Coordinates of C-alpha atoms in Angstrom, one line a residue:
X1 CA 0.0 0.0 0.0
X2 CA 1.2 3.6 -0.7
X3 CA 1.9 5.9 2.2
X4 CA -0.1 9.0 3.1
X5 CA 2.0 11.0 0.6
X6 CA 1.6 8.5 -2.1
X7 CA 5.1 7.0 -2.3
X8 CA 6.0 3.4 -2.4
X9 CA 6.8 1.3 -0.4
X10 CA 5.2 1.7 3.0
X11 CA 8.1 0.8 5.3
X12 CA 7.6 -1.9 7.9
X13 CA 7.8 -0.9 11.6
X14 CA 8.3 -2.7 14.9
X15 CA 10.5 -5.4 13.4
X16 CA 14.1 -6.3 13.7
X17 CA 16.4 -5.2 10.9
X18 CA 17.4 -8.7 10.0
X19 CA 13.8 -9.4 9.1
X20 CA 14.5 -7.3 6.0
X21 CA 17.3 -9.6 4.9
X22 CA 19.9 -6.8 4.3
X23 CA 22.6 -7.4 1.8
X24 CA 25.2 -5.6 3.9
X25 CA 25.4 -3.7 7.1
X26 CA 27.1 -0.3 6.9
X27 CA 29.4 1.3 9.5
X28 CA 29.5 5.0 10.3
X29 CA 33.3 5.2 10.1
X30 CA 35.0 5.9 6.7
X31 CA 36.0 2.7 5.0
X32 CA 37.3 4.1 1.7
X33 CA 39.5 7.0 0.6
X34 CA 37.9 10.2 -0.5
X35 CA 39.2 9.6 -4.0
X36 CA 36.9 6.6 -4.3
X37 CA 33.7 8.4 -3.3
X38 CA 30.8 9.1 -5.7
X39 CA 28.1 11.7 -5.3
X40 CA 25.6 9.7 -7.4
X41 CA 23.8 13.0 -8.2
X42 CA 22.1 12.8 -4.8
X43 CA 23.7 15.9 -3.1
X44 CA 21.6 19.0 -2.7
X45 CA 24.1 21.2 -0.7
X46 CA 27.1 21.0 1.5
X47 CA 28.8 23.2 4.0
X48 CA 30.8 22.9 7.2
X49 CA 27.6 22.3 9.2
X50 CA 25.5 19.9 7.2
X51 CA 25.3 17.8 4.1
X52 CA 21.9 17.6 2.4
X53 CA 21.0 14.6 0.2
X54 CA 17.9 13.3 -1.4
X55 CA 15.9 10.1 -0.8
X56 CA 15.3 7.3 -3.3
X57 CA 12.1 8.7 -4.8
X58 CA 13.6 12.0 -6.1
X59 CA 15.7 10.3 -8.8
X60 CA 12.6 8.8 -10.4
X61 CA 10.2 11.6 -9.8
X62 CA 7.8 11.9 -12.7
X63 CA 8.2 8.3 -13.9
X64 CA 4.7 7.3 -12.9
X65 CA 3.4 10.2 -14.8
X66 CA 5.4 9.0 -17.8
X67 CA 3.7 5.6 -17.6
X68 CA 0.3 7.4 -17.6
X69 CA 1.4 9.3 -20.7
X70 CA 2.4 6.0 -22.4
X71 CA -1.0 4.6 -21.8
X72 CA -2.7 7.7 -23.0
X73 CA -0.5 7.8 -26.1
X74 CA -1.3 4.2 -26.9
X75 CA -5.0 4.8 -26.4
X76 CA -5.1 7.8 -28.7
X77 CA -3.1 6.0 -31.5
X78 CA -5.4 3.0 -31.2
X79 CA -8.5 5.1 -31.5
X80 CA -7.2 6.9 -34.5
X81 CA -6.2 3.6 -36.2
X82 CA -9.7 2.2 -35.5
X83 CA -11.3 5.3 -36.9
X84 CA -9.2 5.1 -40.1
X85 CA -9.9 1.4 -40.5
X86 CA -13.7 1.9 -40.1
X87 CA -13.8 4.8 -42.6
X88 CA -11.6 3.1 -45.2
X89 CA -12.6 -0.5 -45.0
X90 CA -16.2 -0.7 -43.8
X91 CA -19.0 1.6 -42.8
X92 CA -18.5 3.8 -39.8
X93 CA -20.3 2.3 -36.8
X94 CA -20.8 4.9 -34.1
X95 CA -21.9 2.3 -31.5
X96 CA -18.8 0.2 -32.0
X97 CA -16.5 3.1 -32.0
X98 CA -18.1 4.6 -28.8
X99 CA -17.9 1.2 -27.1
X100 CA -14.2 0.9 -28.0
X101 CA -13.6 4.4 -26.8
X102 CA -15.3 3.8 -23.5
X103 CA -13.6 0.5 -22.9
X104 CA -10.2 1.8 -23.9
X105 CA -10.5 4.9 -21.7
X106 CA -11.3 2.8 -18.7
X107 CA -8.4 0.4 -19.3
X108 CA -5.7 2.8 -20.6
X109 CA -6.6 6.1 -18.9
X110 CA -8.8 5.8 -15.8
X111 CA -7.3 2.5 -14.4
X112 CA -3.6 3.7 -14.7
X113 CA -4.4 7.1 -13.2
X114 CA -6.0 5.4 -10.2
X115 CA -2.8 3.6 -9.3
X116 CA -0.1 5.9 -10.8
X117 CA -1.3 9.4 -10.1
X118 CA -0.7 9.7 -6.3
X119 CA 2.9 8.4 -6.2
X120 CA 4.3 11.3 -8.2
X121 CA 1.8 14.1 -7.5
X122 CA 0.0 16.0 -4.8
X123 CA 2.8 15.4 -2.2
X124 CA 6.3 16.8 -1.9
X125 CA 8.8 17.8 -4.6
X126 CA 11.4 15.8 -2.7
X127 CA 12.0 14.3 0.7
X128 CA 15.2 15.9 2.1
X129 CA 17.8 14.2 4.3
X130 CA 20.3 16.3 6.3
X131 CA 23.5 15.0 8.0
X132 CA 24.6 17.5 10.6
X133 CA 28.3 16.9 11.5
X134 CA 28.5 19.5 14.3
X135 CA 25.8 17.9 16.5
X136 CA 26.1 14.4 14.8
X137 CA 22.4 14.1 14.0
X138 CA 20.4 13.0 11.0
X139 CA 17.2 14.8 10.0
X140 CA 14.8 13.6 7.3
X141 CA 11.2 14.0 6.0
X142 CA 9.5 10.6 6.3
X143 CA 6.9 9.1 4.0
X144 CA 4.1 10.3 6.3
X145 CA 5.2 13.9 5.7
X146 CA 6.7 14.3 9.2
X147 CA 10.2 15.3 10.1
X148 CA 12.3 12.8 12.1
X149 CA 15.6 13.1 13.8
X150 CA 18.1 10.5 15.0
X151 CA 21.6 10.4 16.5
X152 CA 24.2 9.5 13.8
X153 CA 26.0 6.9 15.9
X154 CA 22.8 5.4 17.3
X155 CA 21.1 4.9 13.9
X156 CA 21.7 1.7 11.9
X157 CA 22.3 1.6 8.2
X158 CA 22.4 -1.2 5.6
X159 CA 22.2 -2.0 1.9
X160 CA 19.0 -3.7 0.9
X161 CA 17.5 -5.1 -2.3
X162 CA 13.7 -4.4 -2.1
X163 CA 11.4 -6.6 -4.0
X164 CA 11.3 -4.9 -7.3
X165 CA 11.6 -6.0 -10.9
X166 CA 14.7 -3.9 -11.4
X167 CA 16.6 -5.5 -8.6
X168 CA 18.4 -2.3 -7.6
X169 CA 20.2 -1.9 -4.3
X170 CA 19.4 0.9 -1.8
X171 CA 20.8 2.4 1.4
X172 CA 18.3 2.4 4.2
X173 CA 18.7 4.1 7.5
X174 CA 16.8 3.2 10.7
X175 CA 15.9 4.9 13.9
X176 CA 15.4 2.1 16.4
X177 CA 13.7 1.8 19.8
X178 CA 16.4 2.0 22.4
X179 CA 15.0 -0.8 24.5
X180 CA 13.6 -3.3 22.0
X181 CA 15.8 -2.4 19.0
X182 CA 12.8 -2.6 16.7
X183 CA 12.5 -0.3 13.7
X184 CA 10.6 3.0 14.4
X185 CA 11.4 5.0 11.3
X186 CA 13.1 4.2 8.0
X187 CA 14.7 6.5 5.4
X188 CA 16.0 5.5 2.0
X189 CA 19.2 7.5 1.3
X190 CA 20.2 8.3 -2.2
X191 CA 19.2 6.7 -5.5
X192 CA 18.6 3.0 -6.2
X193 CA 21.5 1.6 -8.2
X194 CA 22.4 -1.8 -9.7
X195 CA 25.7 -2.1 -7.9
X196 CA 26.6 -2.4 -4.2
X197 CA 30.0 -0.9 -4.9
X198 CA 28.4 2.3 -6.1
X199 CA 26.4 2.6 -2.9
X200 CA 29.5 2.0 -0.9
X201 CA 31.2 4.8 -2.7
X202 CA 28.3 7.1 -2.0
X203 CA 28.1 6.0 1.7
X204 CA 31.8 6.7 1.9
X205 CA 31.2 10.3 1.0
X206 CA 28.7 10.7 3.8
X207 CA 30.9 9.0 6.3
X208 CA 33.9 11.1 5.4
X209 CA 31.9 14.2 5.7
X210 CA 30.5 13.3 9.2
X211 CA 33.9 12.2 10.5
X212 CA 36.3 14.6 8.9
X213 CA 34.3 17.5 7.5
X214 CA 33.8 18.8 3.9
X215 CA 37.4 19.6 3.0
X216 CA 38.2 16.4 1.1
X217 CA 34.9 16.6 -0.8
X218 CA 35.1 20.3 -1.8
X219 CA 36.1 20.9 -5.4
X220 CA 38.7 23.6 -4.7
X221 CA 40.9 23.2 -7.7
X222 CA 38.6 22.5 -10.6
X223 CA 41.3 22.6 -13.3
X224 CA 43.0 19.6 -11.6
X225 CA 39.8 17.6 -12.1
X226 CA 39.7 18.0 -15.9
X227 CA 39.6 14.8 -17.9
X228 CA 39.5 12.7 -14.7
X229 CA 35.9 11.5 -14.3
X230 CA 36.6 9.5 -11.1
X231 CA 38.0 12.6 -9.4
X232 CA 35.0 14.7 -10.5
X233 CA 32.5 12.3 -9.1
X234 CA 34.5 12.0 -5.8
X235 CA 33.9 15.7 -5.1
X236 CA 30.6 17.5 -4.7
X237 CA 30.5 18.7 -8.3
X238 CA 26.8 18.5 -8.7
X239 CA 23.9 19.7 -6.6
X240 CA 20.2 19.3 -7.2
X241 CA 18.7 22.8 -7.7
X242 CA 15.8 22.3 -5.4
X243 CA 16.6 24.0 -2.1
X244 CA 13.6 25.9 -0.9
X245 CA 12.0 25.9 -4.4
X246 CA 10.7 23.7 -7.1
X247 CA 12.8 22.5 -10.0
X248 CA 12.8 24.7 -13.1
X249 CA 11.6 23.1 -16.3
X250 CA 15.1 23.2 -17.6
X251 CA 16.6 21.5 -14.6
X252 CA 13.9 18.8 -14.6
X253 CA 14.8 18.0 -18.2
X254 CA 18.5 17.9 -17.3
X255 CA 17.8 15.7 -14.3
X256 CA 16.0 13.1 -16.4
X257 CA 18.8 13.0 -18.8
X258 CA 21.3 12.5 -16.0
X259 CA 19.5 9.3 -15.0
X260 CA 20.9 7.8 -18.2
X261 CA 24.5 9.1 -17.6
X262 CA 26.0 5.7 -17.0
X263 CA 25.0 4.2 -20.4
X264 CA 24.8 5.7 -23.9
X265 CA 22.6 2.7 -24.9
X266 CA 19.9 3.5 -22.4
X267 CA 20.1 7.2 -23.2
X268 CA 19.3 6.5 -26.9
X269 CA 16.8 3.7 -26.1
X270 CA 14.8 5.9 -23.8
X271 CA 14.8 8.6 -26.5
X272 CA 13.7 6.2 -29.2
X273 CA 10.8 4.7 -27.2
X274 CA 9.8 8.2 -26.1
X275 CA 10.5 7.4 -22.4
X276 CA 12.8 10.4 -21.9
X277 CA 10.2 12.7 -23.5
X278 CA 7.3 11.4 -21.4
X279 CA 9.4 11.3 -18.3
X280 CA 10.4 15.0 -18.7
X281 CA 6.8 16.0 -19.2
X282 CA 5.8 13.9 -16.2
X283 CA 8.5 15.3 -14.0
X284 CA 7.6 18.9 -14.8
X285 CA 4.0 18.3 -14.0
X286 CA 4.9 16.5 -10.8
X287 CA 7.0 19.4 -9.7
X288 CA 4.2 21.8 -10.5
X289 CA 1.7 19.8 -8.6
X290 CA 3.8 19.2 -5.5
X291 CA 4.7 21.4 -2.6
X292 CA 8.2 22.3 -1.4
X293 CA 9.2 20.8 2.0
X294 CA 10.3 23.4 4.5
X295 CA 12.6 22.5 7.5
X296 CA 10.9 23.4 10.8
X297 CA 12.4 26.2 12.9
X298 CA 13.8 23.8 15.5
X299 CA 16.0 22.0 12.9
X300 CA 17.1 25.3 11.2
X301 CA 18.3 26.5 14.6
X302 CA 20.5 23.4 14.8
X303 CA 21.9 23.9 11.3
X304 CA 23.2 27.5 11.3
X305 CA 25.8 28.1 8.6
X306 CA 28.9 30.2 9.5
X307 CA 29.1 33.4 7.5
X308 CA 32.7 32.9 6.6
X309 CA 32.3 29.1 5.8
X310 CA 34.8 28.4 3.0
X311 CA 33.2 25.1 2.1
X312 CA 29.7 26.1 0.9
X313 CA 28.6 24.2 -2.2
X314 CA 25.1 24.5 -3.7
X315 CA 23.5 24.5 -7.1
X316 CA 25.8 27.3 -8.2
X317 CA 28.4 24.5 -8.7
X318 CA 26.4 23.3 -11.7
X319 CA 27.7 26.2 -13.8
X320 CA 31.2 24.8 -13.6
X321 CA 30.3 21.2 -14.6
X322 CA 28.0 19.8 -17.2
X323 CA 27.2 16.1 -17.1
X324 CA 26.3 15.1 -20.7
X325 CA 24.4 11.9 -20.8
X326 CA 24.4 11.8 -24.6
X327 CA 28.2 11.6 -24.9
X328 CA 28.7 10.2 -21.4
X329 CA 31.2 12.9 -20.5
X330 CA 31.7 15.6 -17.9
X331 CA 32.6 19.0 -19.3
X332 CA 34.1 21.7 -17.2
X333 CA 32.4 24.9 -18.3
X334 CA 34.0 27.4 -15.9
X335 CA 37.2 26.4 -14.1
X336 CA 37.3 29.3 -11.7
X337 CA 35.5 29.0 -8.4
X338 CA 35.4 31.4 -5.6
X339 CA 36.7 30.1 -2.2

């Protein structure tokens, strides 16, 4: 069943973590070098106080709407072909055509909308997660639309493979009951990916930030990163432009293209079967229909940014780097960055 804000799945509560059959338990101490980190396009902003990332649903925002557009497109094409056939081959039968239209609209329009509309629309543009290194706490907006908070060291984290046809892996974090150790709240951190190693590189970035601060993750010398994709991904060289606002149409288009960055084949395949087109339209509509989450005052008071913080990174970083899914390359547009 969907949650109160429409997202899937509804996380299980009051059970032990091992009931979820995790693929791997994660430790809060850094296990990899900073050079092997990967931002996975999940970072929203970074500074010396906190690191903001997105949850799993942000990556695929608008995809349910794209499925609805697929059904609508197939329905309209089918009705046009039926109309052409009736006019050219046999006499037009208004009763037959109306019956086909009514039956098709129920199966291809109303039925998909009933199941696919709420997951993308009429909820939040994104579900932010904040790692505060100064007070060592984790804040996040849960699937019921409520803000939760847990101690970084007391929370448990693991890699799971939810029951899905894609078989992707995800990082889940848990706030546990101190006495029973049963799950009270769950948060899915970052995007679903097909590789455990990719998640470990992303988790390494979070752990290094919480343990050592932002210095190793800050793209100070952009020129030194040129032509080295691994180094580019190991720094915060991309931020989702969604802090305190909705995505612009241009950024929504860019964000959908980025989802195919790892494979030229899938980029062109999605283009040929119109998936990228429908997904972009679906994402733009979802952003328009959803509301922007706002951190409560109590959390903002815990997350004050120093005025002279030298490690502030936000969506302005995107003007220095362009991730081109078509060529599968990262281009440095502006090598100069203010410190």
